[in-house]
Amino acid sequence: MSDLKQKILAQVSPDLEEIETALRENLTPYLDLVRQAAGHILFSGGKRLRPLLTVLCARICGYSGNYDKTFSVIFEYVHAATLLHDDVVDGANLRRGKSAAYTIFGSPVAVLSGDFLMARALSIAAHTGRMNVINVIARITENMSQGEIHQLIKKGDLSLSEAEYMEVIRRKTAVLIQGACQTGAMIADADAAQENALSEYGFHLGMAFQMADDLLDYVSDTSSLGKAVGADLREGKLTLPVIYALEHALPQDREFMENLIQENNFSVSDFNTFKTMLNTYGGLAYAEKTAKSHVERAKSSLMVFKDSSDREILSLIADYALHRKS
Amino acid sequence: MSDLKQKILAQVSPDLEEIETALRENLTPYLDLVRQAAGHILFSGGKRLRPLLTVLCARICGYSGNYDKTFSVIFEYVHAATLLHDDVVDGANLRRGKSAAYTIFGSPVAVLSGDFLMARALSIAAHTGRMNVINVIARITENMSQGEIHQLIKKGDLSLSEAEYMEVIRRKTAVLIQGACQTGAMIADADAAQENALSEYGFHLGMAFQMADDLLDYVSDTSSLGKAVGADLREGKLTLPVIYALEHALPQDREFMENLIQENNFSVSDFNTFKTMLNTYGGLAYAEKTAKSHVERAKSSLMVFKDSSDREILSLIADYALHRKS
């Protein structure tokens, strides 16, 4: 485990334990099969980043109630719901080192259990009694569904621009993380400046997080990633390192890359050549640099808060977004 | 067109036109493909029962604002979202006489467009500014997803009881129609007696509506139904006429019926024999009688309102639930 991860966990493990309990206690389906299917994705070693952010953001805004853990599960349920649907949509077999839910329970149960998790998230959001939280959930779900479809229709499209990639990851990833942070501020009745700061923090963290995720597909290996590496390329999903490298590659290398993107299957050696090109043409470095600039903006958003251990942790989480291995 | 339908339409066609406009104006996806996929199910000749109920229930409670049509679309979007997911789940090819959306746009787009419609419904519900409406939506979506899974896991299960059937149709159908009615009362700031009366009305209407729908699979034909008749039987979906007939059939007829339920395919002549048995053993009559008693209870719930053309229409709609041909 990295030093950074250890440092974060040392501070937040009591929170994480309470979040884990809240995730179990608030699931409450009446059918055992729903508990199994939703539980399969929900209790498969997720990092609990989103609920943890809600809890930390509420705390840094002075929240003193007893419902932060309960409300925080909204964002893990929404996240798990979209993973259930995305795995069906993408036909991905592995998720966090385990078989994807739909391969065990079938697509129908996976789709409907995703719907159930989304409904539970909404029910818990309603318990906040706050219409601003409901508006956040509505904005999140509208953006995520459209971001996923946008990504889907652009698969294999070599003309995908950096701006369009940014738009897709904003919708499918950043808006949820932003909403988790903003909701923390909302339940703490934070003033507008603090709420905006945490919203900004969450947005930039989310962008960095997704870029780092996309990088992992080219710099990690299957066992530490918990899902097949090269999956993005196999699905024709263009991410920032690829977009940048394609733009800067010499014609024959560009042609090689384009062919690989449009093939469903390729050899390990072709994949390695592809990765070398991402490196040679600066795609990996560029994506890392861009992600890093979002991390810095996330951290500087925190400056409206006075120095505290909570601010320190939020700052470390932003660093971790870029340095994680899975 | 039946006299009953004509009588209803004569009174509500201006409302239906405004609902149609609201359904188009509030869809607003930024991707054309989402507009196409969601529009395919949304503008395929649905009866607009749910939004119409919201509008009529608001009016009978004295609503005088300008947003009843806008808020009414919530319930058509939720309905369309579940149809998109259900057709993927059931593998049904036909819906309202047209190809099911997933057969044209693929399951991924159908699933995600369903998610988008649900998100739009939530956004519009948030615009009511009323937490009680949000709670209704949360209750609806929790019930529907679980009701659908419940139905799914009971396919082909010959031991399905009448009580369990009732529980499934309550969740998958009645709760939505009930919520559409209740929301009408809520946006009109109706008192508790009126809100409860319309909630009761919607519940019983919804139960009758689903029982009538289940009956149509045995008493209609494909062209007037807009989907394949015998689909329930082919999927092993036990409905009230079947549950009742199985209970009362002589052993050898019961065996014939059980075999047909567990086969995916059967001849037209076997299907006709099956229908004859439903009739002989009183299954069709029993389901009709049960649906009729819900229609009566729906109508009597309306008695807290004084006589008016709106009460008359709501009453006619309850009658129509049982007499419709599709």
CSV table of N, CA and C in Angstrom, one decimal, chain A residues 62-116:
chain,number,residue,atom,x,y,z
A,62,GLY,N,-18.7,22.1,9.3
A,62,GLY,CA,-19.2,22.1,10.6
A,62,GLY,C,-20.4,21.3,10.9
A,63,TYR,N,-20.7,20.3,10.1
A,63,TYR,CA,-21.9,19.5,10.3
A,63,TYR,C,-21.8,18.8,11.7
A,64,SER,N,-22.9,18.8,12.4
A,64,SER,CA,-22.8,18.2,13.7
A,64,SER,C,-24.0,17.2,14.0
A,65,GLY,N,-24.7,16.9,12.9
A,65,GLY,CA,-25.8,15.9,13.1
A,65,GLY,C,-25.4,14.5,13.0
A,66,ASN,N,-26.4,13.6,13.0
A,66,ASN,CA,-26.1,12.2,13.0
A,66,ASN,C,-26.4,11.4,11.7
A,67,TYR,N,-26.7,12.2,10.7
A,67,TYR,CA,-27.1,11.5,9.4
A,67,TYR,C,-26.1,11.6,8.3
A,68,ASP,N,-24.9,12.1,8.5
A,68,ASP,CA,-24.0,12.2,7.4
A,68,ASP,C,-23.7,10.9,6.8
A,69,LYS,N,-23.5,9.8,7.6
A,69,LYS,CA,-23.2,8.5,7.0
A,69,LYS,C,-24.4,8.0,6.2
A,70,THR,N,-25.6,8.2,6.8
A,70,THR,CA,-26.8,7.7,6.1
A,70,THR,C,-26.9,8.4,4.7
A,71,PHE,N,-26.8,9.8,4.7
A,71,PHE,CA,-26.9,10.5,3.5
A,71,PHE,C,-25.8,10.2,2.5
A,72,SER,N,-24.6,9.9,3.0
A,72,SER,CA,-23.5,9.6,2.1
A,72,SER,C,-23.7,8.4,1.2
A,73,VAL,N,-24.5,7.5,1.7
A,73,VAL,CA,-24.7,6.2,0.9
A,73,VAL,C,-25.4,6.5,-0.4
A,74,ILE,N,-26.1,7.6,-0.5
A,74,ILE,CA,-26.8,8.0,-1.7
A,74,ILE,C,-25.8,7.9,-2.9
A,75,PHE,N,-24.6,8.4,-2.7
A,75,PHE,CA,-23.7,8.5,-3.8
A,75,PHE,C,-23.0,7.2,-4.1
A,76,GLU,N,-22.9,6.3,-3.2
A,76,GLU,CA,-22.4,4.9,-3.5
A,76,GLU,C,-23.5,4.1,-4.2
A,77,TYR,N,-24.7,4.3,-3.8
A,77,TYR,CA,-25.8,3.6,-4.5
A,77,TYR,C,-25.9,4.0,-5.9
A,78,VAL,N,-25.9,5.3,-6.1
A,78,VAL,CA,-25.9,5.8,-7.5
A,78,VAL,C,-24.8,5.3,-8.3
A,79,HIS,N,-23.6,5.3,-7.7
A,79,HIS,CA,-22.4,4.8,-8.4
A,79,HIS,C,-22.6,3.3,-8.7
A,80,ALA,N,-23.0,2.5,-7.7
A,80,ALA,CA,-23.2,1.1,-8.0
A,80,ALA,C,-24.2,0.8,-9.0
A,81,ALA,N,-25.3,1.6,-9.0
A,81,ALA,CA,-26.4,1.4,-10.0
A,81,ALA,C,-25.8,1.6,-11.4
A,82,THR,N,-25.0,2.6,-11.6
A,82,THR,CA,-24.5,2.9,-12.9
A,82,THR,C,-23.5,1.8,-13.3
A,83,LEU,N,-22.7,1.3,-12.3
A,83,LEU,CA,-21.8,0.2,-12.7
A,83,LEU,C,-22.6,-1.0,-13.1
A,84,LEU,N,-23.7,-1.3,-12.4
A,84,LEU,CA,-24.5,-2.5,-12.9
A,84,LEU,C,-25.0,-2.3,-14.3
A,85,HIS,N,-25.5,-1.1,-14.6
A,85,HIS,CA,-26.0,-0.9,-16.0
A,85,HIS,C,-24.8,-0.8,-17.0
A,86,ASP,N,-23.7,-0.2,-16.6
A,86,ASP,CA,-22.6,-0.1,-17.5
A,86,ASP,C,-22.0,-1.4,-17.9
A,87,ASP,N,-21.9,-2.3,-16.9
A,87,ASP,CA,-21.3,-3.6,-17.3
A,87,ASP,C,-22.2,-4.4,-18.2
A,88,VAL,N,-23.5,-4.2,-18.1
A,88,VAL,CA,-24.5,-4.8,-19.1
A,88,VAL,C,-24.2,-4.1,-20.4
A,89,VAL,N,-24.1,-2.8,-20.4
A,89,VAL,CA,-24.0,-2.0,-21.6
A,89,VAL,C,-22.7,-2.4,-22.4
A,90,ASP,N,-21.6,-2.4,-21.6
A,90,ASP,CA,-20.3,-2.7,-22.2
A,90,ASP,C,-20.0,-4.1,-22.4
A,91,GLY,N,-20.7,-5.0,-21.8
A,91,GLY,CA,-20.4,-6.4,-21.9
A,91,GLY,C,-19.1,-6.8,-21.2
A,92,ALA,N,-18.7,-6.0,-20.1
A,92,ALA,CA,-17.5,-6.3,-19.4
A,92,ALA,C,-17.7,-7.4,-18.5
A,93,ASN,N,-16.7,-8.4,-18.4
A,93,ASN,CA,-16.8,-9.6,-17.6
A,93,ASN,C,-16.3,-9.4,-16.2
A,94,LEU,N,-15.3,-8.5,-16.0
A,94,LEU,CA,-14.7,-8.4,-14.7
A,94,LEU,C,-15.0,-7.0,-14.1
A,95,ARG,N,-15.1,-7.0,-12.8
A,95,ARG,CA,-15.3,-5.8,-12.1
A,95,ARG,C,-14.7,-6.0,-10.7
A,96,ARG,N,-13.7,-5.2,-10.4
A,96,ARG,CA,-13.0,-5.3,-9.1
A,96,ARG,C,-12.5,-6.7,-8.8
A,97,GLY,N,-12.0,-7.3,-9.9
A,97,GLY,CA,-11.5,-8.7,-9.7
A,97,GLY,C,-12.5,-9.8,-9.6
A,98,LYS,N,-13.8,-9.4,-9.7
A,98,LYS,CA,-14.8,-10.5,-9.6
A,98,LYS,C,-15.7,-10.5,-10.9
A,99,SER,N,-16.4,-11.5,-11.1
A,99,SER,CA,-17.3,-11.6,-12.2
A,99,SER,C,-18.3,-10.4,-12.1
A,100,ALA,N,-18.6,-9.8,-13.2
A,100,ALA,CA,-19.6,-8.7,-13.2
A,100,ALA,C,-21.0,-9.3,-12.9
A,101,ALA,N,-21.8,-8.5,-12.2
A,101,ALA,CA,-23.1,-9.0,-11.7
A,101,ALA,C,-23.9,-9.7,-12.7
A,102,TYR,N,-24.0,-9.1,-13.9
A,102,TYR,CA,-24.9,-9.6,-14.9
A,102,TYR,C,-24.5,-11.0,-15.4
A,103,THR,N,-23.1,-11.3,-15.3
A,103,THR,CA,-22.7,-12.7,-15.7
A,103,THR,C,-23.2,-13.7,-14.7
A,104,ILE,N,-23.5,-13.3,-13.5
A,104,ILE,CA,-23.9,-14.3,-12.5
A,104,ILE,C,-25.5,-14.3,-12.4
A,105,PHE,N,-26.1,-13.1,-12.4
A,105,PHE,CA,-27.5,-13.0,-12.1
A,105,PHE,C,-28.3,-12.8,-13.4
A,106,GLY,N,-27.6,-12.6,-14.5
A,106,GLY,CA,-28.3,-12.3,-15.8
A,106,GLY,C,-28.5,-10.8,-15.9
A,107,SER,N,-28.6,-10.4,-17.2
A,107,SER,CA,-28.8,-8.9,-17.5
A,107,SER,C,-30.1,-8.4,-16.9
A,108,PRO,N,-31.2,-9.1,-17.0
A,108,PRO,CA,-32.5,-8.6,-16.5
A,108,PRO,C,-32.4,-8.2,-15.0
A,109,VAL,N,-31.8,-9.1,-14.2
A,109,VAL,CA,-31.7,-8.8,-12.8
A,109,VAL,C,-30.7,-7.7,-12.5
A,110,ALA,N,-29.7,-7.6,-13.3
A,110,ALA,CA,-28.7,-6.6,-13.1
A,110,ALA,C,-29.3,-5.2,-13.5
A,111,VAL,N,-30.0,-5.1,-14.6
A,111,VAL,CA,-30.7,-3.9,-14.9
A,111,VAL,C,-31.7,-3.4,-13.9
A,112,LEU,N,-32.5,-4.4,-13.4
A,112,LEU,CA,-33.6,-4.0,-12.5
A,112,LEU,C,-33.0,-3.8,-11.1
A,113,SER,N,-31.9,-4.4,-10.7
A,113,SER,CA,-31.3,-4.2,-9.4
A,113,SER,C,-30.6,-2.8,-9.4
A,114,GLY,N,-30.1,-2.4,-10.6
A,114,GLY,CA,-29.6,-1.0,-10.8
A,114,GLY,C,-30.7,0.0,-10.6
A,115,ASP,N,-31.8,-0.3,-11.2
A,115,ASP,CA,-33.0,0.6,-11.0
A,115,ASP,C,-33.4,0.7,-9.5
A,116,PHE,N,-33.3,-0.4,-8.8
A,116,PHE,CA,-33.7,-0.4,-7.4
A,116,PHE,C,-32.7,0.4,-6.6
